[in-house]
């Protein structure tokens, strides 16, 4: 069963990595993912602990209420991303990164100081929609499969091709008539929604939610998923998220050396594979080797 | 590679994992199996051995080790009576996810009881897991309000800050009756600090000392000059700090460096000798309420102090070590009583966990903390508390907690 709860956390890692990957897919380095993750978590924590009508009559927390939380969180995150996206996405490269870090910090400080978010203690005693980690694993991996499917479809869709064009050369893309501002905003909103949905599941899974869940450290961790796995194709961030989340836990038998080994892996990954573990070329080569009898 | 192929991979990947998850959830449950007694009764501990919280985890790890040695000695003296425990220690890190994962790991490994986690914030995430799976938890260091109320299986041997925090303020006023202007500092992004400062501020107001200023800091802050200069503008003669070891140590150092000479009262987060290397000579004179007195003259405490001094070259054991020792002792003694009444080998794991909980909460324990017992919801009932003052050696490297009469 512990492997199941590790699977859940790995799924969260992969989802957050995809949320960082989508803006990167059109060349936007946005570190806002933990901000939307925290928004999703607070939506779930507040709705499930402060609104008794949602708890239902049975022993467990009803799945319909969970679905409602997912919808509300997605709407809130999309609204915030829409409002902030327009001005923020005028920035490029490192300036966009700084602006999104500021967004994450502002949200963290707000959550620490507002009365309804419970301050540093946060919100605890969040009810459980599933009896054990199995249910969470199912929900997380279904969500992950959906997002992966969406990312894979993007490769063939007009939107995905527009994103790739903007990543390669935004000026040229605009000359070709691609509405670059709209495309970037769409990617930012989808990224926000994915992070918020992950936050909803994570808040229930962790039993407690507080401002520490999303901060500057979390921004860097989610970025590391993508740097480690690769940002050219969606399989990269998924693999990065899965591996980097699982590694500290899988290394437990090593004992005191475990974080040193983990650090080594993080260090050696980008040195040996500067483009990330998975690149389209490497995938194609792998496929050829597999096809050969 | 074609997009169609990739999306097929995605769906297949998700479906396979979801199926695996579903199957695993329906598998046989460890709880119905008989208790595994090979190598001793399995007991788990989750302490913060990495991250900033390792300043506490180190103290606690020594406490558990000493308790193991102490029970080993008793077993050597009296082999029939004593029961062997198989303690498995896992790192809980400093965050919720790592502690939860360690709890899951140990519960699946079939432990009858858990000791930990180190931080209250982690307890809010990890304890519900143990509660749902009916595993007794004894917390050695969670002082925040509401920990035993997480569930019926959760108890603690660490007295909550509501009981001990006000004592140090009373002592400061007794030592310096002229105190009129109190300033309060607390780490606003830390669960323990924010709940303790509420108690400190209430205690101050009750004594007629409404804080002249309340300054907020952050756990990861290094530099406190802004907060300190705005506090010193109010010319306080008492400063009350709720922070953790590393940031609190730095804060005290900078307070003294910027010229503050008045009394300093700190909370339980700095109740460890690991602050000495941080604030060095500047630690001298700070007041901390204690749930443990090294001078308590009972056989078990004499043994504990002797073992600690043997291990650490004559140093005086801190409260966190004594509390961790106590947590282990409480679990071990409850298991022993249970085993005498109803041999553990005959019980399934789930039955053993339930029976242990009843035995644990029902017992009286003669520990290094003094005589303790539990209220029905798992709160520790402890007779005596103390206030200590830090006294540093002239070289500023080592010091001691001197208990005030």
PDB file of N, CA, C and O in Angstrom, chain A residues 9-41:
ATOM      1  N   UNK A   9       1.941  10.289  -5.190  1.00  0.00           N
ATOM      2  CA  UNK A   9       2.823  11.461  -5.180  1.00  0.00           C
ATOM      3  C   UNK A   9       3.591  11.590  -6.486  1.00  0.00           C
ATOM      4  O   UNK A   9       3.837  12.705  -6.959  1.00  0.00           O
ATOM      5  N   UNK A  10       3.960  10.442  -7.082  1.00  0.00           N
ATOM      6  CA  UNK A  10       4.637  10.496  -8.379  1.00  0.00           C
ATOM      7  C   UNK A  10       3.710  11.090  -9.429  1.00  0.00           C
ATOM      8  O   UNK A  10       4.132  11.894 -10.265  1.00  0.00           O
ATOM      9  N   UNK A  11       2.429  10.696  -9.350  1.00  0.00           N
ATOM     10  CA  UNK A  11       1.451  11.250 -10.283  1.00  0.00           C
ATOM     11  C   UNK A  11       1.347  12.759 -10.136  1.00  0.00           C
ATOM     12  O   UNK A  11       1.329  13.490 -11.138  1.00  0.00           O
ATOM     13  N   UNK A  12       1.316  13.249  -8.874  1.00  0.00           N
ATOM     14  CA  UNK A  12       1.279  14.704  -8.647  1.00  0.00           C
ATOM     15  C   UNK A  12       2.503  15.361  -9.289  1.00  0.00           C
ATOM     16  O   UNK A  12       2.388  16.403  -9.942  1.00  0.00           O
ATOM     17  N   UNK A  13       3.671  14.730  -9.095  1.00  0.00           N
ATOM     18  CA  UNK A  13       4.898  15.282  -9.667  1.00  0.00           C
ATOM     19  C   UNK A  13       4.789  15.403 -11.177  1.00  0.00           C
ATOM     20  O   UNK A  13       5.105  16.450 -11.760  1.00  0.00           O
ATOM     21  N   UNK A  14       4.297  14.334 -11.824  1.00  0.00           N
ATOM     22  CA  UNK A  14       4.204  14.345 -13.286  1.00  0.00           C
ATOM     23  C   UNK A  14       3.205  15.403 -13.753  1.00  0.00           C
ATOM     24  O   UNK A  14       3.453  16.117 -14.734  1.00  0.00           O
ATOM     25  N   UNK A  15       2.081  15.547 -13.028  1.00  0.00           N
ATOM     26  CA  UNK A  15       1.074  16.540 -13.425  1.00  0.00           C
ATOM     27  C   UNK A  15       1.638  17.954 -13.311  1.00  0.00           C
ATOM     28  O   UNK A  15       1.439  18.794 -14.204  1.00  0.00           O
ATOM     29  N   UNK A  16       2.344  18.224 -12.209  1.00  0.00           N
ATOM     30  CA  UNK A  16       2.917  19.561 -12.042  1.00  0.00           C
ATOM     31  C   UNK A  16       3.968  19.817 -13.116  1.00  0.00           C
ATOM     32  O   UNK A  16       4.090  20.934 -13.623  1.00  0.00           O
ATOM     33  N   UNK A  17       4.726  18.765 -13.452  1.00  0.00           N
ATOM     34  CA  UNK A  17       5.737  18.930 -14.492  1.00  0.00           C
ATOM     35  C   UNK A  17       5.074  19.295 -15.817  1.00  0.00           C
ATOM     36  O   UNK A  17       5.551  20.176 -16.536  1.00  0.00           O
ATOM     37  N   UNK A  18       3.943  18.646 -16.128  1.00  0.00           N
ATOM     38  CA  UNK A  18       3.244  18.967 -17.381  1.00  0.00           C
ATOM     39  C   UNK A  18       2.713  20.396 -17.351  1.00  0.00           C
ATOM     40  O   UNK A  18       2.648  21.072 -18.376  1.00  0.00           O
ATOM     41  N   UNK A  19       2.344  20.851 -16.132  1.00  0.00           N
ATOM     42  CA  UNK A  19       1.847  22.212 -16.010  1.00  0.00           C
ATOM     43  C   UNK A  19       2.962  23.228 -16.291  1.00  0.00           C
ATOM     44  O   UNK A  19       2.702  24.307 -16.808  1.00  0.00           O
ATOM     45  N   UNK A  20       4.209  22.885 -15.942  1.00  0.00           N
ATOM     46  CA  UNK A  20       5.328  23.770 -16.289  1.00  0.00           C
ATOM     47  C   UNK A  20       5.652  23.645 -17.784  1.00  0.00           C
ATOM     48  O   UNK A  20       6.032  24.606 -18.441  1.00  0.00           O
ATOM     49  N   UNK A  21       5.464  22.417 -18.301  1.00  0.00           N
ATOM     50  CA  UNK A  21       5.850  22.129 -19.695  1.00  0.00           C
ATOM     51  C   UNK A  21       4.991  22.906 -20.694  1.00  0.00           C
ATOM     52  O   UNK A  21       5.505  23.383 -21.701  1.00  0.00           O
ATOM     53  N   UNK A  22       3.684  23.047 -20.426  1.00  0.00           N
ATOM     54  CA  UNK A  22       2.798  23.640 -21.427  1.00  0.00           C
ATOM     55  C   UNK A  22       3.194  25.074 -21.811  1.00  0.00           C
ATOM     56  O   UNK A  22       3.313  25.350 -23.005  1.00  0.00           O
ATOM     57  N   UNK A  23       3.431  25.983 -20.843  1.00  0.00           N
ATOM     58  CA  UNK A  23       3.913  27.301 -21.263  1.00  0.00           C
ATOM     59  C   UNK A  23       5.279  27.213 -21.942  1.00  0.00           C
ATOM     60  O   UNK A  23       5.546  27.946 -22.893  1.00  0.00           O
ATOM     61  N   UNK A  24       6.138  26.293 -21.474  1.00  0.00           N
ATOM     62  CA  UNK A  24       7.459  26.148 -22.095  1.00  0.00           C
ATOM     63  C   UNK A  24       7.336  25.727 -23.539  1.00  0.00           C
ATOM     64  O   UNK A  24       8.194  26.017 -24.363  1.00  0.00           O
ATOM     65  N   UNK A  25       6.263  25.007 -23.849  1.00  0.00           N
ATOM     66  CA  UNK A  25       6.035  24.523 -25.193  1.00  0.00           C
ATOM     67  C   UNK A  25       5.891  25.680 -26.163  1.00  0.00           C
ATOM     68  O   UNK A  25       6.156  25.527 -27.345  1.00  0.00           O
ATOM     69  N   UNK A  26       5.438  26.864 -25.652  1.00  0.00           N
ATOM     70  CA  UNK A  26       5.488  28.027 -26.538  1.00  0.00           C
ATOM     71  C   UNK A  26       6.536  29.021 -26.034  1.00  0.00           C
ATOM     72  O   UNK A  26       6.354  30.235 -26.127  1.00  0.00           O
ATOM     73  N   UNK A  27       7.602  28.478 -25.455  1.00  0.00           N
ATOM     74  CA  UNK A  27       8.763  29.305 -25.148  1.00  0.00           C
ATOM     75  C   UNK A  27       8.617  30.207 -23.942  1.00  0.00           C
ATOM     76  O   UNK A  27       9.397  31.130 -23.759  1.00  0.00           O
ATOM     77  N   UNK A  28       7.609  29.973 -23.099  1.00  0.00           N
ATOM     78  CA  UNK A  28       7.403  30.838 -21.934  1.00  0.00           C
ATOM     79  C   UNK A  28       7.884  30.132 -20.668  1.00  0.00           C
ATOM     80  O   UNK A  28       7.329  29.101 -20.290  1.00  0.00           O
ATOM     81  N   UNK A  29       8.899  30.686 -20.008  1.00  0.00           N
ATOM     82  CA  UNK A  29       9.378  30.092 -18.757  1.00  0.00           C
ATOM     83  C   UNK A  29       8.538  30.655 -17.616  1.00  0.00           C
ATOM     84  O   UNK A  29       8.820  31.714 -17.079  1.00  0.00           O
ATOM     85  N   UNK A  30       7.470  29.944 -17.266  1.00  0.00           N
ATOM     86  CA  UNK A  30       6.587  30.403 -16.192  1.00  0.00           C
ATOM     87  C   UNK A  30       6.788  29.524 -14.968  1.00  0.00           C
ATOM     88  O   UNK A  30       6.765  28.303 -15.056  1.00  0.00           O
ATOM     89  N   UNK A  31       7.022  30.155 -13.828  1.00  0.00           N
ATOM     90  CA  UNK A  31       7.202  29.390 -12.581  1.00  0.00           C
ATOM     91  C   UNK A  31       5.973  29.533 -11.701  1.00  0.00           C
ATOM     92  O   UNK A  31       6.038  29.380 -10.478  1.00  0.00           O
ATOM     93  N   UNK A  32       4.814  29.822 -12.303  1.00  0.00           N
ATOM     94  CA  UNK A  32       3.613  30.086 -11.515  1.00  0.00           C
ATOM     95  C   UNK A  32       2.900  28.815 -11.073  1.00  0.00           C
ATOM     96  O   UNK A  32       1.965  28.880 -10.276  1.00  0.00           O
ATOM     97  N   UNK A  33       3.346  27.651 -11.556  1.00  0.00           N
ATOM     98  CA  UNK A  33       2.637  26.409 -11.256  1.00  0.00           C
ATOM     99  C   UNK A  33       2.306  26.214  -9.774  1.00  0.00           C
ATOM    100  O   UNK A  33       1.155  25.932  -9.444  1.00  0.00           O
ATOM    101  N   UNK A  34       3.272  26.369  -8.835  1.00  0.00           N
ATOM    102  CA  UNK A  34       2.922  26.155  -7.421  1.00  0.00           C
ATOM    103  C   UNK A  34       1.843  27.113  -6.918  1.00  0.00           C
ATOM    104  O   UNK A  34       1.079  26.754  -6.024  1.00  0.00           O
ATOM    105  N   UNK A  35       1.780  28.308  -7.516  1.00  0.00           N
ATOM    106  CA  UNK A  35       0.747  29.261  -7.117  1.00  0.00           C
ATOM    107  C   UNK A  35      -0.640  28.696  -7.398  1.00  0.00           C
ATOM    108  O   UNK A  35      -1.528  28.707  -6.539  1.00  0.00           O
ATOM    109  N   UNK A  36      -0.837  28.161  -8.593  1.00  0.00           N
ATOM    110  CA  UNK A  36      -2.150  27.608  -8.953  1.00  0.00           C
ATOM    111  C   UNK A  36      -2.421  26.302  -8.210  1.00  0.00           C
ATOM    112  O   UNK A  36      -3.558  25.994  -7.861  1.00  0.00           O
ATOM    113  N   UNK A  37      -1.346  25.550  -7.958  1.00  0.00           N
ATOM    114  CA  UNK A  37      -1.457  24.326  -7.151  1.00  0.00           C
ATOM    115  C   UNK A  37      -1.998  24.670  -5.762  1.00  0.00           C
ATOM    116  O   UNK A  37      -2.930  24.032  -5.253  1.00  0.00           O
ATOM    117  N   UNK A  38      -1.460  25.746  -5.171  1.00  0.00           N
ATOM    118  CA  UNK A  38      -1.922  26.174  -3.844  1.00  0.00           C
ATOM    119  C   UNK A  38      -3.368  26.659  -3.905  1.00  0.00           C
ATOM    120  O   UNK A  38      -4.168  26.356  -3.024  1.00  0.00           O
ATOM    121  N   UNK A  39      -3.708  27.387  -4.979  1.00  0.00           N
ATOM    122  CA  UNK A  39      -5.099  27.847  -5.121  1.00  0.00           C
ATOM    123  C   UNK A  39      -6.035  26.634  -5.138  1.00  0.00           C
ATOM    124  O   UNK A  39      -7.034  26.586  -4.417  1.00  0.00           O
ATOM    125  N   UNK A  40      -5.699  25.629  -5.940  1.00  0.00           N
ATOM    126  CA  UNK A  40      -6.535  24.425  -6.008  1.00  0.00           C
ATOM    127  C   UNK A  40      -6.664  23.760  -4.656  1.00  0.00           C
ATOM    128  O   UNK A  40      -7.758  23.365  -4.241  1.00  0.00           O
ATOM    129  N   UNK A  41      -5.538  23.648  -3.938  1.00  0.00           N
ATOM    130  CA  UNK A  41      -5.557  23.023  -2.621  1.00  0.00           C
ATOM    131  C   UNK A  41      -6.448  23.774  -1.647  1.00  0.00           C
ATOM    132  O   UNK A  41      -7.231  23.173  -0.905  1.00  0.00           O
TER     133      UNK A  41
END
